[in-house]
Short mmCIF file of C-alpha atoms in Angstrom, two decimals:
data_model
loop_
_atom_site.label_atom_id
_atom_site.label_comp_id
_atom_site.label_asym_id
_atom_site.label_seq_id
_atom_site.Cartn_x
_atom_site.Cartn_y
_atom_site.Cartn_z
CA ALA A 1 -159.72 -172.30 49.95
CA GLN A 2 -159.24 -168.60 50.41
CA SER A 3 -156.58 -166.71 48.52
CA VAL A 4 -155.16 -163.22 48.72
CA THR A 5 -153.66 -161.31 45.81
CA GLN A 6 -151.39 -158.35 46.26
CA LEU A 7 -151.13 -156.87 42.83
CA ASP A 8 -147.85 -155.02 43.24
CA SER A 9 -144.72 -156.73 44.48
CA GLN A 10 -142.80 -153.44 44.72
CA VAL A 11 -143.99 -149.87 45.12
CA PRO A 12 -141.45 -147.04 45.09
CA VAL A 13 -142.74 -143.65 46.15
CA PHE A 14 -141.20 -140.32 47.06
CA GLU A 15 -141.34 -139.03 50.62
CA GLU A 16 -144.51 -137.06 51.46
CA ALA A 17 -146.36 -138.50 48.46
CA PRO A 18 -149.55 -140.56 48.90
CA VAL A 19 -149.49 -144.32 48.47
CA GLU A 20 -152.00 -147.10 47.89
CA LEU A 21 -151.15 -150.79 48.27
CA ARG A 22 -153.68 -153.04 46.64
CA CYS A 23 -155.16 -156.25 48.02
CA ASN A 24 -157.89 -158.49 46.64
CA TYR A 25 -159.21 -161.64 48.23
CA SER A 26 -161.31 -164.51 46.96
CA SER A 27 -164.14 -165.52 49.22
CA SER A 28 -167.89 -165.66 48.89
CA VAL A 29 -168.43 -165.66 52.64
CA SER A 30 -167.76 -163.18 55.41
CA VAL A 31 -164.10 -162.78 56.22
CA TYR A 32 -161.84 -160.88 58.53
CA LEU A 33 -159.16 -158.80 56.80
CA PHE A 34 -155.79 -157.65 58.07
CA TRP A 35 -152.75 -155.65 57.06
CA TYR A 36 -149.43 -156.49 58.68
CA VAL A 37 -146.11 -154.69 58.29
CA GLN A 38 -142.64 -156.20 58.42
CA TYR A 39 -139.69 -153.89 58.95
CA PRO A 40 -136.28 -155.18 57.85
CA ASN A 41 -135.07 -158.19 59.85
CA GLN A 42 -138.11 -158.13 62.14
CA GLY A 43 -141.28 -160.10 62.64
CA LEU A 44 -144.68 -158.95 61.46
CA GLN A 45 -146.85 -156.52 63.40
CA LEU A 46 -150.48 -155.57 62.94
CA LEU A 47 -151.28 -152.32 61.13
CA LEU A 48 -155.05 -152.62 61.11
CA LYS A 49 -157.90 -155.07 60.76
CA TYR A 50 -161.47 -155.16 59.51
CA LEU A 51 -163.93 -157.35 61.38
CA SER A 52 -167.31 -155.69 60.73
CA GLY A 53 -169.04 -152.32 60.70
CA SER A 54 -167.55 -149.24 59.07
CA THR A 55 -165.77 -150.08 55.86
CA LEU A 56 -163.03 -147.50 56.51
CA VAL A 57 -160.56 -148.76 59.05
CA LYS A 58 -157.85 -146.64 60.61
CA GLY A 59 -154.63 -148.15 61.85
CA ILE A 60 -151.31 -147.19 63.33
CA ASN A 61 -148.79 -144.80 61.79
CA GLY A 62 -151.44 -142.93 59.78
CA PHE A 63 -152.47 -145.85 57.60
CA GLU A 64 -156.07 -146.64 56.70
CA ALA A 65 -157.79 -149.26 54.58
CA GLU A 66 -161.17 -149.54 52.93
CA PHE A 67 -163.16 -152.74 52.74
CA ASN A 68 -165.10 -153.11 49.50
CA LYS A 69 -167.25 -156.22 49.53
CA SER A 70 -168.49 -155.93 45.96
CA GLN A 71 -164.94 -155.73 44.62
CA THR A 72 -163.53 -158.10 47.28
CA SER A 73 -160.78 -155.59 47.97
CA PHE A 74 -159.04 -154.18 51.02
CA HIS A 75 -156.61 -151.55 49.78
CA LEU A 76 -154.20 -149.82 52.16
CA ARG A 77 -153.59 -146.08 51.91
CA LYS A 78 -151.53 -143.35 53.47
CA PRO A 79 -151.82 -139.70 52.41
CA SER A 80 -148.18 -138.81 53.05
CA VAL A 81 -145.41 -141.37 53.52
CA HIS A 82 -142.16 -141.07 55.43
CA ILE A 83 -138.81 -142.74 54.97
CA SER A 84 -139.59 -144.80 58.06
CA ASP A 85 -142.56 -146.42 56.25
CA THR A 86 -140.15 -148.40 54.09
CA ALA A 87 -141.09 -152.00 54.82
CA GLU A 88 -142.90 -155.01 53.42
CA TYR A 89 -146.67 -155.01 53.79
CA PHE A 90 -148.81 -158.12 53.89
CA CYS A 91 -152.53 -158.42 53.40
CA ALA A 92 -154.18 -161.40 55.10
CA VAL A 93 -157.62 -162.97 55.43
CA SER A 94 -159.17 -165.31 57.95
CA ASP A 95 -162.43 -167.20 58.00
CA PRO A 96 -164.53 -166.44 61.11
CA GLY A 97 -165.76 -170.02 61.14
CA SER A 98 -162.38 -171.70 60.98
CA ALA A 99 -159.75 -172.34 63.61
CA ARG A 100 -157.01 -172.20 61.01
CA GLN A 101 -154.77 -169.22 60.89
CA LEU A 102 -154.36 -166.44 58.43
CA THR A 103 -153.89 -166.76 54.69
CA PHE A 104 -151.34 -164.21 53.58
CA GLY A 105 -150.73 -162.47 50.31
CA SER A 106 -147.28 -162.49 48.74
CA GLY A 107 -146.41 -159.05 50.11
CA THR A 108 -145.68 -155.58 48.73
CA GLN A 109 -142.31 -153.96 49.31
CA LEU A 110 -142.86 -150.24 49.87
CA THR A 111 -139.74 -148.17 49.37
CA VAL A 112 -139.92 -144.49 50.26
CA LEU A 113 -137.37 -142.42 48.40
CA PRO A 114 -135.95 -139.11 49.67
CA ASN B 1 -143.47 -159.32 79.12
CA ALA B 2 -141.23 -160.62 76.34
CA GLY B 3 -144.05 -161.54 73.91
CA VAL B 4 -143.06 -164.25 71.44
CA THR B 5 -139.44 -165.34 71.49
CA GLN B 6 -137.61 -167.58 69.04
CA THR B 7 -134.21 -169.26 69.16
CA PRO B 8 -131.87 -169.44 67.40
CA LYS B 9 -131.91 -166.32 65.20
CA PHE B 10 -129.68 -167.92 62.58
CA GLN B 11 -128.84 -171.54 61.80
CA VAL B 12 -126.90 -173.34 59.08
CA LEU B 13 -127.50 -177.06 58.61
CA LYS B 14 -126.20 -179.73 56.29
CA THR B 15 -128.64 -181.85 54.32
CA GLY B 16 -129.92 -184.67 56.49
CA GLN B 17 -129.25 -183.05 59.83
CA SER B 18 -132.01 -182.55 62.35
CA MET B 19 -132.75 -179.63 64.60
CA THR B 20 -135.43 -177.97 66.69
CA LEU B 21 -136.53 -174.36 66.39
CA GLN B 22 -137.70 -173.07 69.72
CA CYS B 23 -140.70 -170.80 70.28
CA ALA B 24 -142.10 -169.50 73.55
CA GLN B 25 -144.74 -166.95 74.51
CA ASP B 26 -145.55 -165.43 77.88
CA MET B 27 -148.99 -164.02 77.07
CA ASN B 28 -150.95 -167.16 78.02
CA HIS B 29 -152.19 -167.49 74.44
CA GLU B 30 -153.98 -170.69 73.55
CA TYR B 31 -153.26 -170.50 69.85
CA MET B 32 -149.75 -170.86 68.41
CA SER B 33 -148.49 -171.46 64.92
CA TRP B 34 -145.45 -171.77 62.70
CA TYR B 35 -145.02 -170.09 59.32
CA ARG B 36 -142.28 -170.09 56.75
CA GLN B 37 -141.53 -167.04 54.64
CA ASP B 38 -140.06 -167.37 51.18
CA PRO B 39 -139.45 -164.55 48.67
CA GLY B 40 -142.54 -163.73 46.64
CA MET B 41 -144.70 -166.25 48.49
CA GLY B 42 -145.72 -164.46 51.64
CA LEU B 43 -146.10 -166.54 54.79
CA ARG B 44 -147.30 -170.12 54.60
CA LEU B 45 -148.69 -172.02 57.56
CA ILE B 46 -146.74 -175.13 58.57
CA HIS B 47 -148.46 -176.34 61.75
CA TYR B 48 -150.67 -174.84 64.39
CA SER B 49 -151.97 -175.63 67.86
CA VAL B 50 -155.22 -174.60 69.55
CA GLY B 51 -153.99 -175.55 73.00
CA ALA B 52 -151.67 -177.80 74.96
CA GLY B 53 -151.74 -181.31 73.56
CA ILE B 54 -153.54 -180.34 70.34
CA THR B 55 -151.79 -179.75 67.03
CA ASP B 56 -152.83 -179.80 63.39
CA GLN B 57 -151.29 -179.44 59.97
CA GLY B 58 -151.25 -176.28 57.94
CA GLU B 59 -150.57 -175.66 54.28
CA VAL B 60 -146.98 -177.00 54.10
CA PRO B 61 -146.45 -179.57 56.89
CA ASN B 62 -144.21 -182.11 55.13
CA GLY B 63 -140.78 -182.47 56.70
CA TYR B 64 -141.79 -180.80 59.97
CA ASN B 65 -143.07 -182.06 63.31
CA VAL B 66 -144.51 -180.17 66.25
CA SER B 67 -145.70 -180.86 69.77
CA ARG B 68 -147.38 -178.71 72.41
CA SER B 69 -146.79 -179.99 75.92
CA THR B 70 -147.31 -176.62 77.61
CA THR B 71 -149.23 -173.46 76.81
CA GLU B 72 -145.98 -171.48 76.59
CA ASP B 73 -143.85 -173.58 74.23
CA PHE B 74 -144.32 -174.75 70.66
CA PRO B 75 -141.11 -176.20 69.15
CA LEU B 76 -140.75 -177.02 65.46
CA ARG B 77 -138.63 -180.05 64.52
CA LEU B 78 -136.90 -180.71 61.24
CA LEU B 79 -136.18 -184.43 61.20
CA SER B 80 -133.95 -184.54 58.10
CA ALA B 81 -133.19 -181.11 56.69
CA ALA B 82 -133.38 -180.51 52.95
CA PRO B 83 -132.25 -177.49 50.90
CA SER B 84 -135.93 -176.78 50.14
CA GLN B 85 -136.34 -175.97 53.82
CA THR B 86 -134.04 -172.97 53.56
CA SER B 87 -136.32 -170.16 54.67
CA VAL B 88 -137.18 -167.72 57.42
CA TYR B 89 -139.39 -169.27 60.08
CA PHE B 90 -141.83 -167.30 62.20
CA CYS B 91 -143.68 -168.41 65.28
CA ALA B 92 -146.91 -166.60 66.19
CA SER B 93 -149.51 -166.68 68.92
CA ARG B 94 -152.94 -165.20 69.54
CA THR B 95 -155.46 -165.17 72.34
CA GLY B 96 -158.31 -167.26 70.97
CA THR B 97 -159.18 -169.70 68.26
CA GLY B 98 -161.42 -167.30 66.38
CA GLY B 99 -160.19 -165.45 63.34
CA ALA B 100 -160.60 -161.94 64.74
CA ASP B 101 -157.75 -161.93 67.19
CA THR B 102 -154.46 -160.19 66.46
CA GLN B 103 -151.51 -162.47 65.92
CA TYR B 104 -148.21 -161.67 67.60
CA PHE B 105 -145.10 -162.74 65.75
CA GLY B 106 -141.65 -163.61 66.97
CA PRO B 107 -138.52 -162.10 65.38
CA GLY B 108 -137.89 -165.12 63.17
CA THR B 109 -135.23 -167.79 62.62
CA ARG B 110 -133.25 -167.65 59.40
CA LEU B 111 -132.37 -171.21 58.38
CA THR B 112 -129.99 -172.23 55.61
CA VAL B 113 -129.68 -175.87 54.57
CA LEU B 114 -126.60 -176.69 52.50
#
């Protein structure tokens, strides 16, 4: 079974500073990778996804992620965060050959401080 | 286009009571699913459906039932609520059964079992 590890449960960062949220997955086969964001008291929405091709994926709100197959990682980055980026971020993986849904990591709470 | 809707938003039950969480989508998506979200554990799949009349178990199905009589609706039933079922429940849908499609989440139902 696939698993996803988000190494940091909480990441505080000052406004306009860069941030990296780490994600590692365990799979020896091809996978699809996703980052979702959950704002307070809301459902999840897609930030970006990697299916194939270029390993650098750009998403909404200035976020990007880099797929690294050798390190089985898919870290999320933003060069300059805003207060409005405060939210919980989830990394997820799916198996292209399976009808089952996503396997999520435990989440990283990003708090942007003024 | 309302997307994925869930009712109720909040619910308090006593141990042993039953209830149904409602989920509907108006995007004509074949694939629907239910997740529960617990602190530090991310989202865990309860049940999913690949189309009307077809359902299957996810990672944590015990204590929950589902049915899919129409493409639009996918209710989740708790037959005899237990305190361990206190959680936030999310319904999601996506276009196809492959792993590449974006999932769309509802706003969630916050359930407390006393």
